Every structure is written in structure tokens, then in C-alpha cells.
Amino acid sequence: PLIFKLTSPRLDINVSKMMNHLLKSPFCVHPKTHRICVPLDPLKIDEFDPTEVPSLEDALRNLDSVATAKKGYKTSLMDSYVRTFKDTFLKGLVEESMAKKRKAQDASMAF
């Protein structure tokens, strides 16, 4: 019983029932730490270090410097997270949506 208690995840009831505990969207900001909720690549989950996640202040400072240097947002602190979001989540959704549209078009053109 003691081993099970130490190895099983503990559930915090407030996390499950209170809306302010839920981080639902990528790129939202944690109210206390001001760290940005970033998407993770499931294949690289072991490499994730939560202390390296940028805070809102870090991201704004970085965007200001990028804008000043006229390098564009693709050189910003958030670029790798935006690419992860596109590649890991959005790309599959777009492909699935396009496949459904093609299938519907093909079905409507069949005599």
C-alpha cells in the first residue's frame, strides 16, 4: 500500500473542478507564474523542462527586441513552440479536414 501511494499520481480535486486551475489552450498564461502554456511534442516529452518555458515577460521582451531588429516573429523565443503546435497538432487537423472535403466532393460528383 505504501509503494502504491508513492508511485501513483495524486489528484487534486480543485484542478478537476475549478476553471481557474485548468490550462486549456496553448499559449495561455498561468496566472501565478506568468509562464506560457506551450504545446509539447509527444515524441520529445522526456526532453521537456518546465523551468525553461518562457514567461510572458520574457516573451514580450524578446518580441520587442525582434521587432526592433526587424527580424520577424520566426526568430522569436516562441518560434519553436509555434512550430511544434503547427507540426504536431494543426497539420494533422488540416490534412483530415481536406480529406473529408475531397471525399464529400467526390461523392457529390458521382453519378
Short mmCIF file of C-alpha atoms in Angstrom, two decimals:
data_model
loop_
_atom_site.label_atom_id
_atom_site.label_comp_id
_atom_site.label_asym_id
_atom_site.label_seq_id
_atom_site.Cartn_x
_atom_site.Cartn_y
_atom_site.Cartn_z
CA PRO A 1 0.00 0.00 0.00
CA LEU A 2 2.80 2.43 0.81
CA ILE A 3 4.54 1.81 -2.51
CA PHE A 4 1.31 2.36 -4.40
CA LYS A 5 0.76 5.67 -2.64
CA LEU A 6 4.21 6.91 -3.59
CA THR A 7 4.08 5.78 -7.23
CA SER A 8 0.53 6.59 -8.25
CA PRO A 9 -0.37 10.11 -9.40
CA ARG A 10 -2.13 12.24 -6.84
CA LEU A 11 -5.25 14.02 -7.97
CA ASP A 12 -6.02 17.47 -6.71
CA ILE A 13 -9.80 17.89 -6.62
CA ASN A 14 -9.52 21.64 -7.26
CA VAL A 15 -7.66 21.02 -10.50
CA SER A 16 -10.58 18.94 -11.73
CA LYS A 17 -13.47 21.14 -10.65
CA MET A 18 -12.31 24.76 -10.70
CA MET A 19 -11.97 26.56 -14.04
CA ASN A 20 -9.08 28.78 -12.93
CA HIS A 21 -6.88 25.70 -12.42
CA LEU A 22 -7.30 24.41 -15.95
CA LEU A 23 -4.82 25.38 -18.63
CA LYS A 24 -6.92 24.65 -21.66
CA SER A 25 -5.33 26.41 -24.56
CA PRO A 26 -1.86 26.56 -25.93
CA PHE A 27 -0.20 29.90 -25.33
CA CYS A 28 -2.42 30.92 -22.40
CA VAL A 29 -0.59 32.37 -19.40
CA HIS A 30 -0.51 30.82 -15.93
CA PRO A 31 -1.98 33.39 -13.52
CA LYS A 32 0.66 33.00 -10.79
CA THR A 33 3.89 32.07 -12.56
CA HIS A 34 3.17 34.03 -15.76
CA ARG A 35 4.69 31.14 -17.69
CA ILE A 36 3.19 30.47 -21.09
CA CYS A 37 1.37 27.19 -21.62
CA VAL A 38 3.29 25.69 -24.53
CA PRO A 39 2.45 22.70 -26.72
CA LEU A 40 4.70 19.68 -26.32
CA ASP A 41 5.86 17.22 -28.92
CA PRO A 42 4.82 13.81 -27.55
CA LEU A 43 7.91 12.24 -29.11
CA LYS A 44 10.17 14.60 -27.15
CA ILE A 45 8.30 14.62 -23.86
CA ASP A 46 11.35 13.34 -21.95
CA GLU A 47 13.30 16.43 -23.01
CA PHE A 48 10.74 18.86 -21.58
CA ASP A 49 11.97 21.08 -18.75
CA PRO A 50 9.18 23.25 -17.27
CA THR A 51 11.73 25.72 -15.91
CA GLU A 52 12.76 26.59 -19.48
CA VAL A 53 9.26 27.61 -20.54
CA PRO A 54 9.25 31.35 -21.22
CA SER A 55 7.28 33.71 -19.06
CA LEU A 56 5.03 36.34 -20.56
CA GLU A 57 7.58 39.00 -19.61
CA ASP A 58 10.39 37.05 -21.34
CA ALA A 59 8.32 36.63 -24.50
CA LEU A 60 7.30 40.30 -24.62
CA ARG A 61 10.87 41.48 -24.08
CA ASN A 62 12.06 39.11 -26.79
CA LEU A 63 9.34 40.19 -29.24
CA ASP A 64 10.25 43.82 -28.64
CA SER A 65 13.88 43.12 -29.46
CA VAL A 66 12.96 41.03 -32.52
CA ALA A 67 10.62 43.77 -33.75
CA THR A 68 13.31 46.38 -33.18
CA ALA A 69 15.79 44.31 -35.18
CA LYS A 70 13.10 43.72 -37.86
CA LYS A 71 13.87 40.01 -37.90
CA GLY A 72 10.24 38.90 -37.71
CA TYR A 73 8.43 36.66 -35.27
CA LYS A 74 10.01 33.50 -36.70
CA THR A 75 13.21 34.35 -34.86
CA SER A 76 11.41 34.91 -31.57
CA LEU A 77 11.56 32.95 -28.34
CA MET A 78 8.15 31.42 -29.14
CA ASP A 79 9.01 30.21 -32.65
CA SER A 80 9.88 26.63 -31.69
CA TYR A 81 6.63 26.32 -29.73
CA VAL A 82 4.58 27.73 -32.63
CA ARG A 83 6.27 25.25 -35.00
CA THR A 84 5.56 22.39 -32.58
CA PHE A 85 1.91 23.43 -32.44
CA LYS A 86 1.66 23.58 -36.23
CA ASP A 87 3.55 20.35 -36.90
CA THR A 88 2.18 18.24 -34.07
CA PHE A 89 -1.42 19.38 -33.87
CA LEU A 90 -2.60 21.63 -36.69
CA LYS A 91 -1.04 19.79 -39.62
CA GLY A 92 -2.98 16.60 -38.88
CA LEU A 93 -6.25 18.50 -38.43
CA VAL A 94 -5.81 20.33 -41.74
CA GLU A 95 -4.98 17.10 -43.57
CA GLU A 96 -8.00 15.35 -42.07
CA SER A 97 -10.28 18.26 -42.95
CA MET A 98 -9.02 18.37 -46.54
CA ALA A 99 -9.50 14.59 -46.91
CA LYS A 100 -13.12 14.91 -45.72
CA LYS A 101 -13.77 17.76 -48.16
CA ARG A 102 -12.29 15.76 -51.05
CA LYS A 103 -14.37 12.74 -50.11
CA ALA A 104 -17.54 14.86 -49.96
CA GLN A 105 -16.72 16.44 -53.34
CA ASP A 106 -16.05 13.06 -54.90
CA ALA A 107 -19.33 11.71 -53.53
CA SER A 108 -21.29 14.69 -54.89
CA MET A 109 -19.72 14.31 -58.35
CA ALA A 110 -20.52 10.58 -58.61
CA PHE A 111 -23.50 9.83 -60.83
#
